[in-house]
PDB file of C-alpha atoms in Angstrom:
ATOM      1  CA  UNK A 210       1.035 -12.700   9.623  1.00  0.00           C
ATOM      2  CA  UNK A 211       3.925 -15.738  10.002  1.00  0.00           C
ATOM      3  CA  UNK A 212       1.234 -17.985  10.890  1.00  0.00           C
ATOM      4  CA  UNK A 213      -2.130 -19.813   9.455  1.00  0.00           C
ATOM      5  CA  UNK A 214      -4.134 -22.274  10.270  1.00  0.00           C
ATOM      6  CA  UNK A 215      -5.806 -22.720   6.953  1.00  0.00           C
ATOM      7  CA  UNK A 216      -3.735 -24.881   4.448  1.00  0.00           C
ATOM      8  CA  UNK A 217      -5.239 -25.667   1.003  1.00  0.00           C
ATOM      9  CA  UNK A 218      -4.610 -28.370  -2.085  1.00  0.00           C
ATOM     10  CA  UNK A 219      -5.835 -25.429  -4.734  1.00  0.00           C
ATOM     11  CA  UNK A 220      -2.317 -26.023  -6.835  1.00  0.00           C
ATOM     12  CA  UNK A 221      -3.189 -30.658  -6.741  1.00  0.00           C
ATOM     13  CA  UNK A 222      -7.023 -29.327  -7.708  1.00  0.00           C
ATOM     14  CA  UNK A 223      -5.629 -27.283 -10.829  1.00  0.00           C
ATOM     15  CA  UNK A 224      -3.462 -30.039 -12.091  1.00  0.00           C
ATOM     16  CA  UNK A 225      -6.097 -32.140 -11.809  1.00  0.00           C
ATOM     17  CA  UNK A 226      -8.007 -29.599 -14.039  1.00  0.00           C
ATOM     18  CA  UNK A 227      -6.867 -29.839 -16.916  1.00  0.00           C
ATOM     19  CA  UNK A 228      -3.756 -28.080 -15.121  1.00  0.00           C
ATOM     20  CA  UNK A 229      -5.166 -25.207 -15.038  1.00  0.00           C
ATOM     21  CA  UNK A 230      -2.669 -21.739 -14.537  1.00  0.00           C
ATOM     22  CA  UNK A 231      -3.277 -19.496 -11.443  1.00  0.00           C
ATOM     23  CA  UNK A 232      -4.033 -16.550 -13.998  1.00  0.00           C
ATOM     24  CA  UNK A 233      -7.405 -18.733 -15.428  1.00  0.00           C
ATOM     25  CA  UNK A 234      -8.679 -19.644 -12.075  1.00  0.00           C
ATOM     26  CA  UNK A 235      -8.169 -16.142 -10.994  1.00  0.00           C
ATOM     27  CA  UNK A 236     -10.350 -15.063 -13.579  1.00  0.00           C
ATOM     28  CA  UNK A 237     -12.697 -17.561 -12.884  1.00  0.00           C
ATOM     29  CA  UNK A 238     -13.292 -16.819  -8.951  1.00  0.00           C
ATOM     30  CA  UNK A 239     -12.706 -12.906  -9.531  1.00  0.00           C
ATOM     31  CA  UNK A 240      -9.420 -11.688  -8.387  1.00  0.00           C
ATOM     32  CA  UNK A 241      -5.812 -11.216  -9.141  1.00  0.00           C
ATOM     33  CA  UNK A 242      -3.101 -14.017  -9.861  1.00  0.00           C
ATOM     34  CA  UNK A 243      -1.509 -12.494  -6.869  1.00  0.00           C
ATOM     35  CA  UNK A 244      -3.841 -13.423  -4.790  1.00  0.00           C
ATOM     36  CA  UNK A 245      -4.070 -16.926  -5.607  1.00  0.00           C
ATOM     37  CA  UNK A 246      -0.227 -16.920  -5.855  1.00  0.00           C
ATOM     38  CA  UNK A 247      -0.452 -15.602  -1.846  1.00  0.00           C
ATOM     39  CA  UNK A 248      -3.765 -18.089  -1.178  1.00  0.00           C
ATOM     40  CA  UNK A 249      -1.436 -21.120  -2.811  1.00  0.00           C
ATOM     41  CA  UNK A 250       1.759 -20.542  -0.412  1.00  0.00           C
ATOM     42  CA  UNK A 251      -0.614 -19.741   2.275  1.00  0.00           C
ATOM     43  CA  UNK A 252       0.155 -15.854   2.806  1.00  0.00           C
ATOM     44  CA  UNK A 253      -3.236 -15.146   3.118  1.00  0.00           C
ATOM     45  CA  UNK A 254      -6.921 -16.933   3.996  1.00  0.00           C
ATOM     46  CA  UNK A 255      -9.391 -16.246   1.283  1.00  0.00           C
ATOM     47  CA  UNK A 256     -13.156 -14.819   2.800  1.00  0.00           C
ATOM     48  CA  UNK A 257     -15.187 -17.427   3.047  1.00  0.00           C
ATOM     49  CA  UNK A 258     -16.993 -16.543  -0.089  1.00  0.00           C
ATOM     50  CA  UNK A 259     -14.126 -16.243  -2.230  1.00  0.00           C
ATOM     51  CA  UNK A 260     -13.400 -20.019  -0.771  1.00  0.00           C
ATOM     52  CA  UNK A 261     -16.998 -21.049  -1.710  1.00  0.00           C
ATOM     53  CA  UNK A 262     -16.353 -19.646  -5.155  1.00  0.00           C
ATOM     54  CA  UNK A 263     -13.075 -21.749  -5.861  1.00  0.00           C
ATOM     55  CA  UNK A 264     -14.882 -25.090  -4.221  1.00  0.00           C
ATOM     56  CA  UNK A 265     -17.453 -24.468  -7.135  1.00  0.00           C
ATOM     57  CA  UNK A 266     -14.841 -24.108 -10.049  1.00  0.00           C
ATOM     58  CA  UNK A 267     -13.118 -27.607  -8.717  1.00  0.00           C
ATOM     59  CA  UNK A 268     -16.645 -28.694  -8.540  1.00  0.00           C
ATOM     60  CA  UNK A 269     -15.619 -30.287  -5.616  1.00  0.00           C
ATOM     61  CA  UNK A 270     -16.709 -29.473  -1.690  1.00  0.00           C
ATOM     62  CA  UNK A 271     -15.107 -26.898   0.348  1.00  0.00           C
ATOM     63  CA  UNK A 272     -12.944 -28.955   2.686  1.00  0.00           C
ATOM     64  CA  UNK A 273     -11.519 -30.536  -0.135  1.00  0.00           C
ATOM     65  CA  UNK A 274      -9.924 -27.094  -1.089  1.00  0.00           C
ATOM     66  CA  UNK A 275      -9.326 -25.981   2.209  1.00  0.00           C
ATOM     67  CA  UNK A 276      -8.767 -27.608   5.745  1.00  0.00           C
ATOM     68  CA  UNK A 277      -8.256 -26.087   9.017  1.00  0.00           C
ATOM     69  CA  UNK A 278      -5.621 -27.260  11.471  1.00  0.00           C
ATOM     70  CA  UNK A 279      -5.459 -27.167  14.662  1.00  0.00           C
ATOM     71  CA  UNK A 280      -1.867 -26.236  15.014  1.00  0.00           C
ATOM     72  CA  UNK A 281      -0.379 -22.988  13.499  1.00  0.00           C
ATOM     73  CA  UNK A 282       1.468 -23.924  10.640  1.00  0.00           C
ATOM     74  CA  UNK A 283       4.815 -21.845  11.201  1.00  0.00           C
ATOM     75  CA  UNK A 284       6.203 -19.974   8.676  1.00  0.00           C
TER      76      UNK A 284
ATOM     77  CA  UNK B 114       8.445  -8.302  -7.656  1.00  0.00           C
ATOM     78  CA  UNK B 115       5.133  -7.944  -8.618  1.00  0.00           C
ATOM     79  CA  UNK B 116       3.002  -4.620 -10.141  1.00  0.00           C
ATOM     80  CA  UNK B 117       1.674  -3.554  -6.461  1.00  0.00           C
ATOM     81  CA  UNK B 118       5.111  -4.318  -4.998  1.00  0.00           C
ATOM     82  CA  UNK B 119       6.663  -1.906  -7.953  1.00  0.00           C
ATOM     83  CA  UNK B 120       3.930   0.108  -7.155  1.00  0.00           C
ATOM     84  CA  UNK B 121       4.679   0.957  -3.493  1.00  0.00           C
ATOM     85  CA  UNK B 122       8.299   1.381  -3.973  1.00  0.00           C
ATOM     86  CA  UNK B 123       7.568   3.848  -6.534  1.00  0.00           C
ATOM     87  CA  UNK B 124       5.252   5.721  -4.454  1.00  0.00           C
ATOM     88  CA  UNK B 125       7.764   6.107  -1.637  1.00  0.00           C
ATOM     89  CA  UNK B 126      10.539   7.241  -3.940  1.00  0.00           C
ATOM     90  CA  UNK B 127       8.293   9.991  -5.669  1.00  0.00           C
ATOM     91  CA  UNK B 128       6.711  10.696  -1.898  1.00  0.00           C
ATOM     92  CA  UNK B 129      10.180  11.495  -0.860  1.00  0.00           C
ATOM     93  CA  UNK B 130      11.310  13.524  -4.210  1.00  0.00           C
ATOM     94  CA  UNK B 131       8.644  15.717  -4.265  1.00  0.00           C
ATOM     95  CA  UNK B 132       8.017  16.954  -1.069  1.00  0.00           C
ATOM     96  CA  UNK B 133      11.837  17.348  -0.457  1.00  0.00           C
ATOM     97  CA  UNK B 134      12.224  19.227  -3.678  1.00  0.00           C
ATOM     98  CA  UNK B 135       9.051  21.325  -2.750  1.00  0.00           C
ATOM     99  CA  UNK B 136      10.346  21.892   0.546  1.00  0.00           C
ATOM    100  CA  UNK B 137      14.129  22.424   0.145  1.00  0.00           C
ATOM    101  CA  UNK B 138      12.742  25.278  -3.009  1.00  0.00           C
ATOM    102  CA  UNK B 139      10.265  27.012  -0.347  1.00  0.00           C
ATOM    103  CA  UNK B 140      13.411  26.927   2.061  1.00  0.00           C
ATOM    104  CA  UNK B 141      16.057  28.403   0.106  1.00  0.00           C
ATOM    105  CA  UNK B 142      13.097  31.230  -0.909  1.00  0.00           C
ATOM    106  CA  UNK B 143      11.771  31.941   2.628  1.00  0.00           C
ATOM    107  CA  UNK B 144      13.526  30.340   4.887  1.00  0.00           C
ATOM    108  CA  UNK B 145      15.546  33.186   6.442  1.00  0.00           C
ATOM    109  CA  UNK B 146      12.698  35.351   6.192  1.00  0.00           C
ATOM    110  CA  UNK B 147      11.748  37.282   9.770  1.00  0.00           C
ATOM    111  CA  UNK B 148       7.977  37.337   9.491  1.00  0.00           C
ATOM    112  CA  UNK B 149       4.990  38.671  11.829  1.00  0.00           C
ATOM    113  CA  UNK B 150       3.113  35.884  13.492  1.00  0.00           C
ATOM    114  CA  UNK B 151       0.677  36.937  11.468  1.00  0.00           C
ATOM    115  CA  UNK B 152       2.414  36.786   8.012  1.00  0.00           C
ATOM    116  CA  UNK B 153       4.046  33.385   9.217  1.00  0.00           C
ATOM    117  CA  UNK B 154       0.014  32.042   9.939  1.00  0.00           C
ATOM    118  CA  UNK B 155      -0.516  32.729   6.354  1.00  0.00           C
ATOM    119  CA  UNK B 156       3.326  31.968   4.926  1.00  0.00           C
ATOM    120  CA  UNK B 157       2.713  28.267   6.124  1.00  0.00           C
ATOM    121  CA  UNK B 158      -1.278  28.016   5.253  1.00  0.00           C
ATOM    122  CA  UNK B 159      -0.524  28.620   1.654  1.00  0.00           C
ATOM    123  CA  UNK B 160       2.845  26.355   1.783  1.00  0.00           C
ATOM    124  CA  UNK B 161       1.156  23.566   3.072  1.00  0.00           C
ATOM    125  CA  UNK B 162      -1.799  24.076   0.893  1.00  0.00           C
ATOM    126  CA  UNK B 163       0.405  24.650  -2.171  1.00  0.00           C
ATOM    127  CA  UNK B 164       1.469  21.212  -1.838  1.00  0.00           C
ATOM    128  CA  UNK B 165      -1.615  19.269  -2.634  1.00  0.00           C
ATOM    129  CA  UNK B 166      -2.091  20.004  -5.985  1.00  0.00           C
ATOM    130  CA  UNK B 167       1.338  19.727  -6.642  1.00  0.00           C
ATOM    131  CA  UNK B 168       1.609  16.082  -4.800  1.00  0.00           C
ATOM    132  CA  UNK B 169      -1.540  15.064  -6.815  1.00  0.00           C
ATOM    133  CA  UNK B 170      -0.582  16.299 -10.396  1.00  0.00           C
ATOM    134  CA  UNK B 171       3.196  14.903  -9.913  1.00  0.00           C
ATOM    135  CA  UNK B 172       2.295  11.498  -8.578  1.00  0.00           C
ATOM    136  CA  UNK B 173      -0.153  11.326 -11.528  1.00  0.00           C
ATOM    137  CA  UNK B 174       2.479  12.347 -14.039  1.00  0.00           C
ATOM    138  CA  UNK B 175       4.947   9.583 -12.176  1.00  0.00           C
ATOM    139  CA  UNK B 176       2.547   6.849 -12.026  1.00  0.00           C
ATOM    140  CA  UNK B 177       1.661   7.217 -15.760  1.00  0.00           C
ATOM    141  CA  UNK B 178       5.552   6.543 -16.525  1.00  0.00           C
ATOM    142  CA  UNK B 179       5.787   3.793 -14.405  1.00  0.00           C
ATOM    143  CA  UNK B 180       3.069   1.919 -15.709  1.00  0.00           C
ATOM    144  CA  UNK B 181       4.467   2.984 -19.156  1.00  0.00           C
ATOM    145  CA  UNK B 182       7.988   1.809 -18.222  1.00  0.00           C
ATOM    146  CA  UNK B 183       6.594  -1.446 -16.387  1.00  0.00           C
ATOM    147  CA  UNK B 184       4.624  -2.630 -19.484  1.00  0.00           C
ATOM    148  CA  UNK B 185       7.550  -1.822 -21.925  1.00  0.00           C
ATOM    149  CA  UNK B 186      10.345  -3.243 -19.554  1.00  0.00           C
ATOM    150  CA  UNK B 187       8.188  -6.633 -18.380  1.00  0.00           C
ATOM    151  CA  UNK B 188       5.006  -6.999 -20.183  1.00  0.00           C
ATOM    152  CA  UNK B 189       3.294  -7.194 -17.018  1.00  0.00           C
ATOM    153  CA  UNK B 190      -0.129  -5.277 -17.148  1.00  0.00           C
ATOM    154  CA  UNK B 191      -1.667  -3.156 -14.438  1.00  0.00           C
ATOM    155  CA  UNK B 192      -4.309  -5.217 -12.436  1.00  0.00           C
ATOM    156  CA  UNK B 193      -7.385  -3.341 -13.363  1.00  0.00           C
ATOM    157  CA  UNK B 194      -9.203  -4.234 -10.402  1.00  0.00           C
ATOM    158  CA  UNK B 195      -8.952  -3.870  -6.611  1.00  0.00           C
ATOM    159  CA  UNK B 196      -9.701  -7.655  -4.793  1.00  0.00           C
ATOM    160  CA  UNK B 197     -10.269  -8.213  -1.540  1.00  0.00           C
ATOM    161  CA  UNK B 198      -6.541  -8.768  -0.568  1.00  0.00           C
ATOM    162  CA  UNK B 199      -5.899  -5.509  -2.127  1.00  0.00           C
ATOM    163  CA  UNK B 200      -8.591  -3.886   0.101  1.00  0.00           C
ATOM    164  CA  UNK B 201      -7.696  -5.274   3.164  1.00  0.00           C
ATOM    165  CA  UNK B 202      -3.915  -4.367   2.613  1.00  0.00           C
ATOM    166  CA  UNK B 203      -4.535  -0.950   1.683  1.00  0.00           C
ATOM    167  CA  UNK B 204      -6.988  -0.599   4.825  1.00  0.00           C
ATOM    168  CA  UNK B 205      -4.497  -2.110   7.095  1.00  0.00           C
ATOM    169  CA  UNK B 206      -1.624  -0.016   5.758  1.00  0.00           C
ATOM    170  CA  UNK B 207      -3.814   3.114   5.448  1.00  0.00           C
ATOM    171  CA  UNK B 208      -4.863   2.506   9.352  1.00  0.00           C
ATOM    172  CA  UNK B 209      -0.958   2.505   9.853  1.00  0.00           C
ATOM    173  CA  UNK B 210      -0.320   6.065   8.240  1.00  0.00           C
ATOM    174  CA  UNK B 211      -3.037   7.217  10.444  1.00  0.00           C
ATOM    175  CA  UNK B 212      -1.456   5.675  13.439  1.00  0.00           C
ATOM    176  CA  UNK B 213       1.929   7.444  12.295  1.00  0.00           C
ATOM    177  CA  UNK B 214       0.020  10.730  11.683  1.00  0.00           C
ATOM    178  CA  UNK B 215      -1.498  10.818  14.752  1.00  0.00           C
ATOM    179  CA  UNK B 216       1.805  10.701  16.624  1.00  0.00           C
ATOM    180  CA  UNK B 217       3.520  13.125  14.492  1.00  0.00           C
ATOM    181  CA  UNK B 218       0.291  15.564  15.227  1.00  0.00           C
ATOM    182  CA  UNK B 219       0.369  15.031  18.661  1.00  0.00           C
ATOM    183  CA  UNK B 220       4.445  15.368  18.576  1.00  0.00           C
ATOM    184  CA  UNK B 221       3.394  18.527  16.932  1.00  0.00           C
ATOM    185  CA  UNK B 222       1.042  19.735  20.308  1.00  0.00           C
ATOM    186  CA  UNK B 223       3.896  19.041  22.506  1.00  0.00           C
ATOM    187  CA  UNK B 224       5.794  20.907  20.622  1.00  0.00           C
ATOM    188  CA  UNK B 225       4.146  24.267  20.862  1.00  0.00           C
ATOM    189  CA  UNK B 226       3.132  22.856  24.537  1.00  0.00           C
ATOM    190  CA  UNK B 227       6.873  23.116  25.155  1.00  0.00           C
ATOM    191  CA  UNK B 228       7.053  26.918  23.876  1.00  0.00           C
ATOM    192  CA  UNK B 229       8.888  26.206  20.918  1.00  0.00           C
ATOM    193  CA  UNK B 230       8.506  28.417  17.924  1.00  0.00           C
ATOM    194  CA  UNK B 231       5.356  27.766  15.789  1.00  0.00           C
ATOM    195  CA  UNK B 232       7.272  27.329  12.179  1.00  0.00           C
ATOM    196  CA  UNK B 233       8.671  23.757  14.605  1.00  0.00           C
ATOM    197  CA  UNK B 234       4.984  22.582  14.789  1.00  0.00           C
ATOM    198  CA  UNK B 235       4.484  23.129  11.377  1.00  0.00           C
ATOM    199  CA  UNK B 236       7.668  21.494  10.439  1.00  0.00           C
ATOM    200  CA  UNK B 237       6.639  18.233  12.759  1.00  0.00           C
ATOM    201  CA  UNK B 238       3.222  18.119  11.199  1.00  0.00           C
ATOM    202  CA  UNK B 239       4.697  18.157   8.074  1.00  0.00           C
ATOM    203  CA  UNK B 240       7.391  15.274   8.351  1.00  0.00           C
ATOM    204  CA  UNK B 241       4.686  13.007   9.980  1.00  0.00           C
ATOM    205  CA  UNK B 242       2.225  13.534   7.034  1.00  0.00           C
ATOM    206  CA  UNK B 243       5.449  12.739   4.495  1.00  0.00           C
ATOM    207  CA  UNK B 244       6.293   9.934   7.052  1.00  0.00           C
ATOM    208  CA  UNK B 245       2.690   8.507   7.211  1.00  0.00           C
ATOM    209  CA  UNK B 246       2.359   8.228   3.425  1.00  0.00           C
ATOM    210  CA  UNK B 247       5.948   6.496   3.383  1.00  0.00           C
ATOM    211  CA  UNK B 248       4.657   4.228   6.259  1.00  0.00           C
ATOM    212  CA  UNK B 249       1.884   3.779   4.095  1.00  0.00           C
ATOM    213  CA  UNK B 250       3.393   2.428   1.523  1.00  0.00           C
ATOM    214  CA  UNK B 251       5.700   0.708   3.274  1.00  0.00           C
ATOM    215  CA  UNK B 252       3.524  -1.199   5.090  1.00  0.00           C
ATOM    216  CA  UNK B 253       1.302  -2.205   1.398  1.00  0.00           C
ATOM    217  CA  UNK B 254       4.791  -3.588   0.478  1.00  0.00           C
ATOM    218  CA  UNK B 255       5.071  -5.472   3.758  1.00  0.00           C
ATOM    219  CA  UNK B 256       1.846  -7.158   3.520  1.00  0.00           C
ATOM    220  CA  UNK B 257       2.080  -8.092  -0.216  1.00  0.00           C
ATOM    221  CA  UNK B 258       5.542  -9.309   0.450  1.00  0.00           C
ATOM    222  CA  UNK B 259       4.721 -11.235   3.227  1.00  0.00           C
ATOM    223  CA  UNK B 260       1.078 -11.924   3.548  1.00  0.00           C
ATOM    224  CA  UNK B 261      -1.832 -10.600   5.797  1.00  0.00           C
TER     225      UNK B 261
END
């Protein structure tokens, strides 16, 4: 749980669109605010599909949103 | 705190009320009661299946409040859909309750291994099913609180 290797820029990418709130790009990729509250402080690593789906509403490519690191980020 | 966060605290609050209540009134009624093995077979079959309905109608009645209460003291509406966080947190936790249950059930076996009196079985199966929804619940509040 304390620790993940996935870290993300998802709050940079909504500011960047047209600052866009958590609760409109959770109802553009399908799921609850909460979870894109928990993706955002890195709580919890989206399914790779879910990931896909957020690259496509920043129209941007997936390592952009998300990038993996080699060392656990401790929480 | 968020809705699911509410949600599991509530849950282990009315898990606790109304199986203690339902217990503790069965207890003061027939607690004291000498019964045939028999008689005690069926005193504890329709006890424990007396409960279900009970548990299921009550938790109805006290989730319809809380959401009631939630919306009128926050303005925070009910997520009307399950996500895939939500799924894996309630499969997780529910895995937990079974892990919980499964102790209590065999506590329960050593118990009547041991020769102790069958109403202590019951009583152990009992408390681990009441524990393993609390631990349920417990655990959903865990991993919303602090990720999976």
């Amino acid at each position: 749980m304390g620790e993940h290797r996935v870290s993300n820029n998802i709050r940079v990418l909504r500011f960047h669109n047209d600052e866009m709130t958590q609760q409109e790009l959770a109802e553009k990729v399908g799921v609850t605010r909460q979870t894109i509250v928990a993706i955002e402080k890195g709580k919890y690593s989206p399914s790779l599909e879910l990931a896909f789906r957020m690259a496509r509403v920043f129209d941007t490519p997936l390592e952009e949103v998300f990038s993996f690191n080699e060392e656990p980020k401790k929480k | 705190m968020y809705y699911q966060e509410k949600k599991s605290i509530v849950n282990i609050i009315s898990t606790l009320l109304v199986y203690g209540i339902y217990y503790w009134i069965v207890y003061q009624e027939y607690g004291d009661r000498v019964m045939s093995p028999d008689e005690e077979l069926q005193y504890w079959g329709k006890t424990m299946l007396l409960i279900i309905p009970i548990a299921i109608a009550s938790k109805i009645v006290i989730h319809i409040i809380f959401s009631i209460t939630n919306r009128l003291v926050t303005s925070e509406r009910q997520p009307c859909f399950e996500d895939e966080r939500d799924k894996i947190i309630a499969l997780t936790s529910t895995r937990n309750a079974f892990m919980v249950f499964g102790f209590g059930f065999l506590g329960a076996l050593g118990v009547i291994a041991y020769g102790m009196p069958m109403r202590s079985m019951f009583i152990f199966m009992i408390v681990a099913g009441v524990l393993s929804d609390v631990f349920d619940n417990l655990s959903q509040l865990y991993f919303h609180r602090k990720g999976i």
